[in-house]
Coordinates of C-alpha atoms and ligand atoms in Angstrom, one line a residue:
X1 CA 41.8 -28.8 5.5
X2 CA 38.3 -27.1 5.2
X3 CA 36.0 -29.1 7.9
X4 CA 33.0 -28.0 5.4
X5 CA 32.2 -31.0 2.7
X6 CA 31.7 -28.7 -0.7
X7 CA 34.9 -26.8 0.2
X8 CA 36.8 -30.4 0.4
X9 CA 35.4 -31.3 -2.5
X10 CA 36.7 -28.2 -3.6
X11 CA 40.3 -28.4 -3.0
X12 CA 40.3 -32.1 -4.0
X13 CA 39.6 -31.1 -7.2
X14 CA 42.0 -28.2 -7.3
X15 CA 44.8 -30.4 -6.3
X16 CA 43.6 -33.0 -8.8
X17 CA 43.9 -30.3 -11.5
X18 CA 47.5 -29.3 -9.9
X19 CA 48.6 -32.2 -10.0
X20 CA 48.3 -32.4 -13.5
X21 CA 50.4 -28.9 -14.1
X22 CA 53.1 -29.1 -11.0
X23 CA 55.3 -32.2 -11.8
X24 CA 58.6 -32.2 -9.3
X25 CA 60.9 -33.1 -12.1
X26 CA 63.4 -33.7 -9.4
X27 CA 61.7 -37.0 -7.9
X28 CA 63.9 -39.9 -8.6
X29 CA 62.0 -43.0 -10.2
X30 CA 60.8 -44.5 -7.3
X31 CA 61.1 -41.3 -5.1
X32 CA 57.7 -39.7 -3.5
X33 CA 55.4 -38.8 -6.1
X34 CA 53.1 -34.9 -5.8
X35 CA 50.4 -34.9 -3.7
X36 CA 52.0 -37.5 -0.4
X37 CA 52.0 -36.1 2.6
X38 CA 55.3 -34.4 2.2
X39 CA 57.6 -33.4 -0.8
X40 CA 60.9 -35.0 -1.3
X41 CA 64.5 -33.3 -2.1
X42 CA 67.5 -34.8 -3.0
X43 CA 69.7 -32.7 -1.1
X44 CA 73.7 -34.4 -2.0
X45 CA 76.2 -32.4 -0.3
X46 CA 76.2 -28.4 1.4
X47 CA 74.5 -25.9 2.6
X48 CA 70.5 -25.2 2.5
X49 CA 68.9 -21.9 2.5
X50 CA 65.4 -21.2 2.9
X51 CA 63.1 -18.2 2.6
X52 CA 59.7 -17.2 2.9
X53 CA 57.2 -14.5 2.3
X54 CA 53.6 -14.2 2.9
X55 CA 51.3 -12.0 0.9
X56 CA 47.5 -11.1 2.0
X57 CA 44.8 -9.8 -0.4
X58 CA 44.1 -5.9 0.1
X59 CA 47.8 -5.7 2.1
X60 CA 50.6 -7.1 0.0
X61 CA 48.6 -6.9 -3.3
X62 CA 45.1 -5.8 -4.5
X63 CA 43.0 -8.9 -6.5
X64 CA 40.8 -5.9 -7.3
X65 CA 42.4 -4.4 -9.4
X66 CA 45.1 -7.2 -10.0
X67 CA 44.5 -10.1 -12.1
X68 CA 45.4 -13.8 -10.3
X69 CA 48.0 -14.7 -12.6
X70 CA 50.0 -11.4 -11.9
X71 CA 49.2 -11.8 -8.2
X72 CA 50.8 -15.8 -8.7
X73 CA 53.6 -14.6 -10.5
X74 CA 54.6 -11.6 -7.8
X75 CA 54.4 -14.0 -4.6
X76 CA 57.2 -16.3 -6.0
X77 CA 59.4 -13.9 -8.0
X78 CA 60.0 -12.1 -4.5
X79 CA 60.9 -15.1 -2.9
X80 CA 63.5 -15.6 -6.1
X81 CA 64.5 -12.3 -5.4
X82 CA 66.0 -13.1 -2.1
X83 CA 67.4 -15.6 -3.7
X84 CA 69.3 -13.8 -6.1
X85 CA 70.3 -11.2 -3.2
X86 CA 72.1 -14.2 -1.5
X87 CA 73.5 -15.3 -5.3
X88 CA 72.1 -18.4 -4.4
X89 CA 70.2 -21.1 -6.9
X90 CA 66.8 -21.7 -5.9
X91 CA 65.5 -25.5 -5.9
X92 CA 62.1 -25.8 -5.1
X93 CA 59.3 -24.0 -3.2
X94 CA 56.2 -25.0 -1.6
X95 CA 52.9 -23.2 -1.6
X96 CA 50.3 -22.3 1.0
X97 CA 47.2 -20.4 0.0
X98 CA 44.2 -19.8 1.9
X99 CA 41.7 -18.8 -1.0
X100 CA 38.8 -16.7 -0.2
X101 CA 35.5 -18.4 -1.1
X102 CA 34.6 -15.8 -3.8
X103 CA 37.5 -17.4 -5.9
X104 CA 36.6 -19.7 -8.9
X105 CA 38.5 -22.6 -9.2
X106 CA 39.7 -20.8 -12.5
X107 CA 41.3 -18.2 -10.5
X108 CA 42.6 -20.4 -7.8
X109 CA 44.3 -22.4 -10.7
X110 CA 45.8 -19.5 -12.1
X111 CA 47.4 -18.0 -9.3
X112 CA 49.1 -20.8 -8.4
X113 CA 50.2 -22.3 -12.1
X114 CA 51.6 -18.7 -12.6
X115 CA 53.3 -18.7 -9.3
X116 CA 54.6 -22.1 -10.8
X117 CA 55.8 -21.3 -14.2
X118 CA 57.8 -18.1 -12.5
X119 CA 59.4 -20.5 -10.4
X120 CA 60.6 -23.3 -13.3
X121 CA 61.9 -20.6 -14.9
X122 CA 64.3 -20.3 -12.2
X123 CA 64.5 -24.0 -12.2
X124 CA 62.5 -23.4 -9.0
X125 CA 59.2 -25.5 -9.4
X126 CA 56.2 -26.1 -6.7
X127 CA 56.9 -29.7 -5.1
X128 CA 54.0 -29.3 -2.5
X129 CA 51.5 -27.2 -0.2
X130 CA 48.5 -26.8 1.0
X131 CA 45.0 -25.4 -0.3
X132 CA 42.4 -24.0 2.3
X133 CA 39.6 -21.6 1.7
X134 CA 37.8 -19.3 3.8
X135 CA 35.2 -16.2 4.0
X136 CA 37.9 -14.1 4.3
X137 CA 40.1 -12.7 1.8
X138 CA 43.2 -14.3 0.3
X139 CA 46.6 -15.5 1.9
X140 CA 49.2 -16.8 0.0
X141 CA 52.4 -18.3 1.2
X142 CA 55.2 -19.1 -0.8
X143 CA 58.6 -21.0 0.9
X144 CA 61.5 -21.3 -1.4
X145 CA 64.8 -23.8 -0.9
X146 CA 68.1 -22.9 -2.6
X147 CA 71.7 -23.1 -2.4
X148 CA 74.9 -22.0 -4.1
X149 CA 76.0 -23.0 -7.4
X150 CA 79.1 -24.1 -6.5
X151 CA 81.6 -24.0 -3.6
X152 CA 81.0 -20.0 -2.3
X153 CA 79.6 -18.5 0.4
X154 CA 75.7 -17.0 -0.1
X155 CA 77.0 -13.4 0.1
X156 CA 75.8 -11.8 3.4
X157 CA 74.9 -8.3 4.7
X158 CA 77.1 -7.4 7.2
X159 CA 80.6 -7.6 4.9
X160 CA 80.9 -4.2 4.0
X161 CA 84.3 -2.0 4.3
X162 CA 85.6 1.0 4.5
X163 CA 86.8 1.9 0.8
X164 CA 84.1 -0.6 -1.4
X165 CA 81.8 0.8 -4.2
X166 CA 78.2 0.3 -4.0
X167 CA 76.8 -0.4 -6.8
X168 CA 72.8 -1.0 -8.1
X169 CA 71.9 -4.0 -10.6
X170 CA 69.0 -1.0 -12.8
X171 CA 67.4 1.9 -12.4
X172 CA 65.4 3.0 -9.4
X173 CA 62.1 4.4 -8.3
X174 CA 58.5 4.6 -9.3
X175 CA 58.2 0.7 -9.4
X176 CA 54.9 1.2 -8.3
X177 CA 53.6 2.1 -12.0
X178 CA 53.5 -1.7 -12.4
X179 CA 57.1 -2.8 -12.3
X180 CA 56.7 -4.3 -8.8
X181 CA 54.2 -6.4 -10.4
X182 CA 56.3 -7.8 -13.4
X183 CA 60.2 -7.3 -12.1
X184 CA 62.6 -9.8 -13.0
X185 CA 64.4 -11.5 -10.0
X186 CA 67.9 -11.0 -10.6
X187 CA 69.0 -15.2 -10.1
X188 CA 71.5 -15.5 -12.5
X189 CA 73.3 -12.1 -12.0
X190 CA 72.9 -12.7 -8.3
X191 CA 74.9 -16.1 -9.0
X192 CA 77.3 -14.5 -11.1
X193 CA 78.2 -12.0 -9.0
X194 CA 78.8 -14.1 -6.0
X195 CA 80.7 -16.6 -8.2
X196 CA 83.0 -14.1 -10.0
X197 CA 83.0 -11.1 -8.1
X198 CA 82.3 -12.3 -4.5
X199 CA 80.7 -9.0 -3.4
X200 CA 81.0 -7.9 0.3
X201 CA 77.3 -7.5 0.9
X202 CA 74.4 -7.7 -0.9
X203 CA 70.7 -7.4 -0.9
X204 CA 67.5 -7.0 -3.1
X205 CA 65.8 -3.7 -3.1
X206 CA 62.8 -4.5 -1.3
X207 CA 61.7 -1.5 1.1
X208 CA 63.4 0.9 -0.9
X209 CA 67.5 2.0 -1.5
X210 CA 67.4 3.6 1.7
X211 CA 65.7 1.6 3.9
X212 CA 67.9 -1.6 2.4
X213 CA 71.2 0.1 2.2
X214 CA 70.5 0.8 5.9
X215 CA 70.4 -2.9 6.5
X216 CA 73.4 -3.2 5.2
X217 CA 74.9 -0.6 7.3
X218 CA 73.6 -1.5 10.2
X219 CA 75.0 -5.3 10.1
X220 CA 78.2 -4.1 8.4
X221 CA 78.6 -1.1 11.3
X222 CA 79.7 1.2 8.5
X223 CA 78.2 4.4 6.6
X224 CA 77.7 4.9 3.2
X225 CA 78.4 8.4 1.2
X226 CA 76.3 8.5 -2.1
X227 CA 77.0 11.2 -4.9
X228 CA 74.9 13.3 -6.3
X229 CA 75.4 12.7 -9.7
X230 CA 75.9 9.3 -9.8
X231 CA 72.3 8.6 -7.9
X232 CA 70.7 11.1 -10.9
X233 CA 72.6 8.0 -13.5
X234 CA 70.0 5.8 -11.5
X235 CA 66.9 7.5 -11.6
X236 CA 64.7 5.3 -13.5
X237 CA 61.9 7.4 -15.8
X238 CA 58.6 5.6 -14.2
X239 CA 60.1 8.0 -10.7
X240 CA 60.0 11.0 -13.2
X241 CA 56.8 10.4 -14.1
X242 CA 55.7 9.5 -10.8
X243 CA 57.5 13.3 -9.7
X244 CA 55.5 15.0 -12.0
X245 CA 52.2 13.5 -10.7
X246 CA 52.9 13.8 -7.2
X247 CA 55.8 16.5 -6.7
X248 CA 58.4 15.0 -5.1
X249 CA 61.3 14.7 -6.5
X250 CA 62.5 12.2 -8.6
X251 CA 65.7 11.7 -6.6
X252 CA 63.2 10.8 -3.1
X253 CA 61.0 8.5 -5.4
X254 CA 64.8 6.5 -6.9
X255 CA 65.9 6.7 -2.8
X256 CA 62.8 5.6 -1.1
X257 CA 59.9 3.7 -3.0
X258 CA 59.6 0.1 -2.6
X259 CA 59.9 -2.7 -4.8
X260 CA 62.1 -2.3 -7.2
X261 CA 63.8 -5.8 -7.1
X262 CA 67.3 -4.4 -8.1
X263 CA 70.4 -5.9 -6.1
X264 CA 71.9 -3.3 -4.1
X265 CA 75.7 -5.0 -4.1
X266 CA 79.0 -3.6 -2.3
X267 CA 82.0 -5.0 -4.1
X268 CA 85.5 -4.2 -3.2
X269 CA 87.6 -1.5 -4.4
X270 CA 89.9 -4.3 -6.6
X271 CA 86.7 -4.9 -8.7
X272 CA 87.5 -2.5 -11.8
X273 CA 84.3 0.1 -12.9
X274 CA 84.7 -1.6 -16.4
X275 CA 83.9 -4.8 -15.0
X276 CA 81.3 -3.9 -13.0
X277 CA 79.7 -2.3 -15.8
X278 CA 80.5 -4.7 -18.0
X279 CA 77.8 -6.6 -15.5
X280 CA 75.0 -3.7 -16.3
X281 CA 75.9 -2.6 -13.1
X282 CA 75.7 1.3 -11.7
X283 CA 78.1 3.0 -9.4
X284 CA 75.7 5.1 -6.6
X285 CA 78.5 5.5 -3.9
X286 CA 81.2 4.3 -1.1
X287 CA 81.4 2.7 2.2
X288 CA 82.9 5.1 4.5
X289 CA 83.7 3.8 8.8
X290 CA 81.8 6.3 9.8
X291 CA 77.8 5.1 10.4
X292 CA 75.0 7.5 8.2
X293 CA 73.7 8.0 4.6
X294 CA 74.6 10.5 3.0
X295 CA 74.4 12.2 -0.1
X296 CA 77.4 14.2 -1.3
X297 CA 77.3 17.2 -3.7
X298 CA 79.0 18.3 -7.0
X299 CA 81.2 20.3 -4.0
X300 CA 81.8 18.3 -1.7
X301 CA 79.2 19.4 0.8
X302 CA 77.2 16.4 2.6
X303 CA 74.0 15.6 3.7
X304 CA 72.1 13.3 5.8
X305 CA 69.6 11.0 3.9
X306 CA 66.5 9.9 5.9
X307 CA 66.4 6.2 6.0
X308 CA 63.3 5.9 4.8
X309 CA 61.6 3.5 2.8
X310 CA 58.4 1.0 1.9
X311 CA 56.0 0.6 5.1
X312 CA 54.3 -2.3 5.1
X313 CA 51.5 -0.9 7.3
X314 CA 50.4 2.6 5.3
Ligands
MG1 MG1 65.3 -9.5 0.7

């Protein structure tokens, strides 16, 4: 809590008009009503999973040029997006933000009731948090609860074999034209994937296909060979527009920009190609025993692929 009386009055208020929008619609009659000093799930039976992410003003996003609502929106729809690269069903989140004092209570309002709304649509709604402000600018923390849909295992990164596909949930690269502000978390293809399909590994495109797929690697101890051809399938048109404004190719933009929120998924070799594409999904390449990324040509001739991707500290 602020220590200085206008700012309390301040966030009283802004909780009072919270309160109002974020309704738990998961507390029982009788169960621990918004606003107590801690948030109440009903839990029944299984496994928890929990993530977090924390976003800073002028790091993780930019409120000048950004407005609140968009800002809201982004800091849970990445937190569904780990969700989704689990195939897991998020539940409920909570919310920490430390609001810089140049915030209106307007803005303040929006950028949580957006963060809201993203979440319900996942069936994901705020159930608690904390408001602060400060002369400094803004911090916002969103934690997010979820577990499977039924009785699977969350699918993991460090399944992969020698012999599976890996495959990509959309097209990649150049997210930075405004798609990492407005993605879609893939929940429900996430769920269905790990339902039906039960992928070996999988993981959201967060840092980039490189950087990601290297994760994946890395806990699987395996290499990946992608082709050529396939990767150009997956070069999504904001990368060739970025290329033409910057130079590089389209290809390095699809491989290592940030952000994309696609599932990067490695199914096994039983999983037919119709199927998988019967799921939107795009083959990029093969787990091989041997560690690396590489990219193979029309020929058969291989290179190394830098495993580069999103730095968090430009
Ligand atoms: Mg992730």
């Amino acid at each position: 809590m602020s220590r200085q009386t206008g700012h309390e009055r301040g966030e009283l208020a802004l909780i009072r008009r919270l309160r109002d929008r974020l309704v738990p619609p998961r507390a029982a009659a009788g169960g621990v009503p918004f606003g107590d000093d801690m948030a109440e799930l009903l839990p029944g039976a299984g496994e928890w999973l929990w993530t977090v992410d924390l976003l800073m003003d002028g790091v993780d996003f930019d409120s000048r040029r950004h407005e609140w609502r968009v800002i809201g929106r982004k800091a849970m729809a990445v937190n569904l997006s780990d969700c989704a690269a689990m195939g897991v069903q998020p539940v409920s989140a909570l919310c920490a933000v430390c609001l810089s004092n140049r915030l209106s209570m307007d803005d303040a309002e929006a950028l949580i009731a957006a963060a809201d709304e993203c979440g319900r649509r996942w069936n994901c709604p705020i159930v608690g948090g904390d408001t602060n402000s400060w002369d400094a600018p803004t911090v916002i923390s969103i934690t997010v609860a979820a577990r499977p849909e039924a009785d699977y295992q969350p699918i993991r990164r460090d399944g992969a074999q020698r012999g599976d596909r890996v495959w990509v949930s959309g097209k990649l690269g150049g997210s930075l034209l405004g798609r990492h502000l407005t993605f879609e978390p893939r929940v429900d293809l996430g769920i269905t994937l790990a339902r039906g399909l039960r992928p070996h590994a999988m993981i959201d495109i967060s840092d980039g296909l490189a950087l990601d797929l290297g994760r994946i690697m890395s806990a699987s101890n395996v290499g990946v060979v992608l082709s050529e051809s396939e990767l150009a399938e997956v070069v999504h048109s904001d990368a060739e527009r970025l290329a033409l404004q910057d130079g590089q190719p389209a290809s390095a933009h699809a491989l290592h920009d940030g952000e994309d929120f696609e599932l990067l998924i490695v199914l096994p070799p039983a999983v037919s190609e119709t199927t998988a594409r019967g799921l939107g999904l795009l083959p990029i390449g093969e787990v091989i025993a041997e560690p690396g990324l590489w990219q193979m040509g029309s020929h058969g001739d291989r290179t190394p692929i830098p495993l580069q991707g999103w730095e968090h500290f430009r």
